[in-house]
């Protein structure tokens, strides 16, 4: 079974600074997809960024980018120029090409200090 | 609305009662998922519907949990004889297709509290 581990329960960053959230996963599959979701206090899960395992190039979405290390099974999220609105729970998620479910990590609570 | 809609937003009930949670997915989305999020935890997969295919129920924690999806649209998650450990936020998500690279769009969830 696939597992997703987020080793940082809480992280803090100063506004305008850069922060990196860690995620590792365990799988024996070669074809899969990785996601980062943001969950603000409103509870709605919002897709931040996604990465296909077959792509070597790291995904980027404006201030959000990932460092995908397939051999190390690592998928970290970098937030540049942090904004107050980035404060939320961030969940890393794994989905294989064969299963219907998505495996989520336990989450990292990000605080942005003004 | 344009997003996934869930109701009720909050539900408080007594232990032993049955509850029904509703999810209205985004129009045109054929895939629908239910997740459970306990306090301070990540999301736990419960059940998945895709079109008219038999649902994937592999994540349901016990036979007290069941779900239906009528007409390929609205889904209802039913919990019978609720227990205190059922207290959690229940999230529904939908996507265009089964394809693994399709992002899931989530509703705001139902916070269920069992007294």
Tab-separated table of C-alpha atoms in Angstrom:
chain	number	residue	atom	x	y	z
A	1	UNK	CA	0.000	0.000	0.000
A	2	UNK	CA	1.080	3.492	-0.686
A	3	UNK	CA	1.754	5.812	2.222
A	4	UNK	CA	2.381	9.528	2.285
A	5	UNK	CA	4.417	11.153	5.045
A	6	UNK	CA	4.566	14.815	5.950
A	7	UNK	CA	7.131	15.120	8.705
A	8	UNK	CA	6.410	18.754	9.576
A	9	UNK	CA	3.152	19.155	11.530
A	10	UNK	CA	3.672	22.932	11.634
A	11	UNK	CA	5.754	25.452	9.750
A	12	UNK	CA	6.088	29.205	10.008
A	13	UNK	CA	7.347	31.757	7.503
A	14	UNK	CA	7.744	35.508	7.428
A	15	UNK	CA	5.693	37.335	4.865
A	16	UNK	CA	7.579	37.698	1.549
A	17	UNK	CA	10.014	34.942	2.497
A	18	UNK	CA	10.301	31.431	1.055
A	19	UNK	CA	9.253	28.223	2.768
A	20	UNK	CA	9.556	24.560	1.789
A	21	UNK	CA	7.136	21.880	2.923
A	22	UNK	CA	8.344	18.282	2.883
A	23	UNK	CA	6.587	15.187	1.628
A	24	UNK	CA	7.799	11.653	1.103
A	25	UNK	CA	5.878	8.668	-0.127
A	26	UNK	CA	6.277	4.955	-0.381
A	27	UNK	CA	5.301	3.038	-3.483
A	28	UNK	CA	6.418	0.183	-5.691
A	29	UNK	CA	4.700	1.641	-8.734
A	30	UNK	CA	6.369	3.594	-11.494
A	31	UNK	CA	3.357	5.456	-12.848
A	32	UNK	CA	1.543	7.771	-10.506
A	33	UNK	CA	0.586	11.365	-9.786
A	34	UNK	CA	1.385	13.665	-6.912
A	35	UNK	CA	-0.593	16.639	-5.681
A	36	UNK	CA	-0.396	19.411	-3.139
A	37	UNK	CA	-3.696	20.661	-1.752
A	38	UNK	CA	-4.309	23.681	0.434
A	39	UNK	CA	-7.064	23.693	3.051
A	40	UNK	CA	-7.834	27.088	4.591
A	41	UNK	CA	-10.105	27.400	7.647
A	42	UNK	CA	-13.088	27.359	5.308
A	43	UNK	CA	-12.371	23.601	4.975
A	44	UNK	CA	-12.474	23.537	1.188
A	45	UNK	CA	-9.564	21.654	-0.317
A	46	UNK	CA	-7.930	23.641	-3.112
A	47	UNK	CA	-5.519	22.129	-5.607
A	48	UNK	CA	-2.213	23.980	-5.530
A	49	UNK	CA	-0.038	21.996	-7.891
A	50	UNK	CA	0.328	18.540	-9.426
A	51	UNK	CA	3.145	16.472	-10.846
A	52	UNK	CA	3.132	13.474	-13.170
A	53	UNK	CA	5.734	10.927	-12.140
A	54	UNK	CA	6.829	10.356	-15.721
A	55	UNK	CA	7.831	13.987	-16.116
A	56	UNK	CA	11.312	14.926	-14.997
A	57	UNK	CA	10.614	18.632	-15.058
A	58	UNK	CA	9.382	20.048	-11.778
A	59	UNK	CA	5.916	21.580	-11.904
A	60	UNK	CA	5.531	25.308	-11.279
A	61	UNK	CA	2.444	27.424	-10.678
A	62	UNK	CA	3.281	31.080	-10.126
A	63	UNK	CA	4.791	31.303	-6.619
A	64	UNK	CA	4.437	27.575	-6.027
A	65	UNK	CA	6.924	25.019	-7.258
A	66	UNK	CA	7.865	21.474	-6.413
A	67	UNK	CA	11.100	19.579	-6.054
A	68	UNK	CA	10.256	16.100	-7.291
A	69	UNK	CA	12.907	13.493	-6.617
A	70	UNK	CA	11.515	10.231	-7.955
A	71	UNK	CA	14.358	8.001	-6.826
A	72	UNK	CA	14.181	9.404	-3.324
A	73	UNK	CA	10.354	9.381	-3.412
A	74	UNK	CA	10.311	12.961	-2.293
A	75	UNK	CA	7.896	15.705	-3.357
A	76	UNK	CA	8.461	18.992	-1.545
A	77	UNK	CA	6.516	22.201	-2.100
A	78	UNK	CA	8.253	25.562	-2.230
A	79	UNK	CA	6.254	28.728	-1.678
A	80	UNK	CA	8.061	31.877	-2.728
A	81	UNK	CA	7.200	35.418	-1.663
A	82	UNK	CA	4.820	34.075	0.988
A	83	UNK	CA	1.585	35.967	1.471
A	84	UNK	CA	-0.788	36.124	4.418
A	85	UNK	CA	-3.362	34.296	2.328
A	86	UNK	CA	-1.056	31.306	2.047
A	87	UNK	CA	-1.728	30.437	5.682
A	88	UNK	CA	-3.522	27.084	5.683
A	89	UNK	CA	-3.116	23.349	6.083
A	90	UNK	CA	-1.193	21.845	3.209
A	91	UNK	CA	-1.702	18.233	2.219
A	92	UNK	CA	0.490	16.150	-0.014
A	93	UNK	CA	-1.358	13.439	-1.935
A	94	UNK	CA	-0.462	10.418	-4.021
A	95	UNK	CA	-2.554	8.689	-6.628
A	96	UNK	CA	-1.507	5.685	-8.658
A	97	UNK	CA	-2.658	5.138	-12.204
A	98	UNK	CA	-4.454	1.967	-11.114
A	99	UNK	CA	-6.372	2.876	-7.990
A	100	UNK	CA	-9.444	4.978	-7.479
A	101	UNK	CA	-8.422	6.485	-4.177
A	102	UNK	CA	-5.991	9.211	-3.348
A	103	UNK	CA	-3.654	8.822	-0.370
A	104	UNK	CA	-3.115	11.949	1.714
A	105	UNK	CA	-0.447	12.882	4.196
A	106	UNK	CA	-1.375	14.115	7.667
A	107	UNK	CA	-0.825	17.722	6.639
A	108	UNK	CA	1.403	20.655	7.549
A	109	UNK	CA	-0.062	23.750	9.126
A	110	UNK	CA	1.583	26.829	7.644
A	111	UNK	CA	1.540	30.111	9.514
A	112	UNK	CA	2.551	33.321	7.745
A	113	UNK	CA	3.809	36.092	9.994
A	114	UNK	CA	3.301	39.709	8.907
B	1	UNK	CA	-23.465	26.969	-8.111
B	2	UNK	CA	-20.288	26.106	-9.942
B	3	UNK	CA	-18.630	24.110	-7.176
B	4	UNK	CA	-19.256	20.919	-5.246
B	5	UNK	CA	-22.071	21.486	-2.795
B	6	UNK	CA	-22.439	19.584	0.465
B	7	UNK	CA	-25.207	19.670	3.019
B	8	UNK	CA	-25.654	20.094	5.843
B	9	UNK	CA	-22.614	22.174	6.685
B	10	UNK	CA	-22.762	21.000	10.272
B	11	UNK	CA	-24.634	18.138	11.894
B	12	UNK	CA	-24.913	17.335	15.567
B	13	UNK	CA	-26.680	14.151	16.574
B	14	UNK	CA	-26.924	11.693	19.399
B	15	UNK	CA	-25.055	8.429	19.483
B	16	UNK	CA	-27.074	5.644	17.900
B	17	UNK	CA	-28.955	7.842	15.457
B	18	UNK	CA	-28.698	7.526	11.686
B	19	UNK	CA	-27.416	10.437	9.592
B	20	UNK	CA	-27.461	11.276	5.896
B	21	UNK	CA	-24.937	13.547	4.270
B	22	UNK	CA	-25.508	14.936	0.810
B	23	UNK	CA	-23.143	15.821	-2.004
B	24	UNK	CA	-24.041	17.583	-5.232
B	25	UNK	CA	-21.038	17.370	-7.605
B	26	UNK	CA	-20.028	19.752	-10.327
B	27	UNK	CA	-22.227	19.344	-13.372
B	28	UNK	CA	-20.636	17.007	-15.896
B	29	UNK	CA	-18.266	15.370	-13.440
B	30	UNK	CA	-18.642	11.611	-13.671
B	31	UNK	CA	-16.373	10.691	-10.774
B	32	UNK	CA	-17.415	11.301	-7.160
B	33	UNK	CA	-15.470	10.583	-3.975
B	34	UNK	CA	-16.193	10.619	-0.265
B	35	UNK	CA	-13.454	11.197	2.300
B	36	UNK	CA	-13.383	11.436	6.071
B	37	UNK	CA	-11.111	13.860	7.869
B	38	UNK	CA	-10.736	13.366	11.595
B	39	UNK	CA	-9.463	16.227	13.739
B	40	UNK	CA	-5.845	17.001	12.945
B	41	UNK	CA	-5.618	14.179	10.430
B	42	UNK	CA	-5.334	13.834	6.693
B	43	UNK	CA	-8.078	12.573	4.464
B	44	UNK	CA	-9.232	8.977	4.590
B	45	UNK	CA	-10.744	7.571	1.409
B	46	UNK	CA	-14.214	6.083	1.882
B	47	UNK	CA	-15.909	5.373	-1.427
B	48	UNK	CA	-15.703	6.202	-5.132
B	49	UNK	CA	-18.343	6.359	-7.873
B	50	UNK	CA	-17.588	6.468	-11.577
B	51	UNK	CA	-20.481	6.815	-13.982
B	52	UNK	CA	-22.731	3.764	-13.921
B	53	UNK	CA	-20.022	1.380	-12.740
B	54	UNK	CA	-20.198	-0.425	-9.425
B	55	UNK	CA	-18.751	1.826	-6.708
B	56	UNK	CA	-15.401	1.158	-5.069
B	57	UNK	CA	-16.359	0.684	-1.424
B	58	UNK	CA	-12.960	-0.464	-0.238
B	59	UNK	CA	-12.502	2.473	2.137
B	60	UNK	CA	-15.742	2.176	4.099
B	61	UNK	CA	-14.740	1.507	7.731
B	62	UNK	CA	-17.724	-0.655	8.688
B	63	UNK	CA	-21.062	-1.933	7.447
B	64	UNK	CA	-22.729	0.991	9.214
B	65	UNK	CA	-21.494	3.152	6.344
B	66	UNK	CA	-23.151	3.142	2.944
B	67	UNK	CA	-23.463	5.494	0.004
B	68	UNK	CA	-25.623	5.902	-3.052
B	69	UNK	CA	-25.402	7.956	-6.156
B	70	UNK	CA	-28.687	8.364	-7.947
B	71	UNK	CA	-28.860	9.283	-11.606
B	72	UNK	CA	-25.118	9.675	-11.779
B	73	UNK	CA	-25.268	12.987	-9.959
B	74	UNK	CA	-26.198	13.600	-6.316
B	75	UNK	CA	-24.725	11.266	-3.734
B	76	UNK	CA	-25.815	10.464	-0.192
B	77	UNK	CA	-23.534	9.027	2.482
B	78	UNK	CA	-25.454	7.279	5.240
B	79	UNK	CA	-24.086	6.350	8.636
B	80	UNK	CA	-26.297	4.078	10.703
B	81	UNK	CA	-26.214	3.754	14.497
B	82	UNK	CA	-23.629	6.503	14.782
B	83	UNK	CA	-20.745	6.185	17.237
B	84	UNK	CA	-18.617	8.910	18.783
B	85	UNK	CA	-15.649	7.868	16.671
B	86	UNK	CA	-17.682	8.800	13.590
B	87	UNK	CA	-17.236	12.463	14.530
B	88	UNK	CA	-15.245	14.052	11.710
B	89	UNK	CA	-15.503	16.266	8.673
B	90	UNK	CA	-16.858	14.369	5.677
B	91	UNK	CA	-15.604	15.730	2.386
B	92	UNK	CA	-16.971	15.065	-1.053
B	93	UNK	CA	-15.024	15.595	-4.257
B	94	UNK	CA	-15.749	15.215	-7.943
B	95	UNK	CA	-13.728	15.133	-11.124
B	96	UNK	CA	-14.288	14.852	-14.840
B	97	UNK	CA	-13.144	11.282	-15.221
B	98	UNK	CA	-11.387	8.423	-13.583
B	99	UNK	CA	-8.075	9.444	-15.103
B	100	UNK	CA	-5.535	9.800	-12.332
B	101	UNK	CA	-4.227	13.164	-13.457
B	102	UNK	CA	-7.612	14.830	-13.209
B	103	UNK	CA	-7.753	17.064	-10.139
B	104	UNK	CA	-10.495	16.511	-7.635
B	105	UNK	CA	-12.690	19.448	-6.762
B	106	UNK	CA	-13.780	19.426	-3.138
B	107	UNK	CA	-16.838	20.685	-1.346
B	108	UNK	CA	-16.687	22.504	1.972
B	109	UNK	CA	-17.492	19.341	3.867
B	110	UNK	CA	-19.980	18.380	6.554
B	111	UNK	CA	-18.774	18.565	10.134
B	112	UNK	CA	-20.433	15.693	11.976
B	113	UNK	CA	-20.462	15.697	15.756
B	114	UNK	CA	-21.771	12.692	17.680
B	115	UNK	CA	-22.749	13.423	21.263
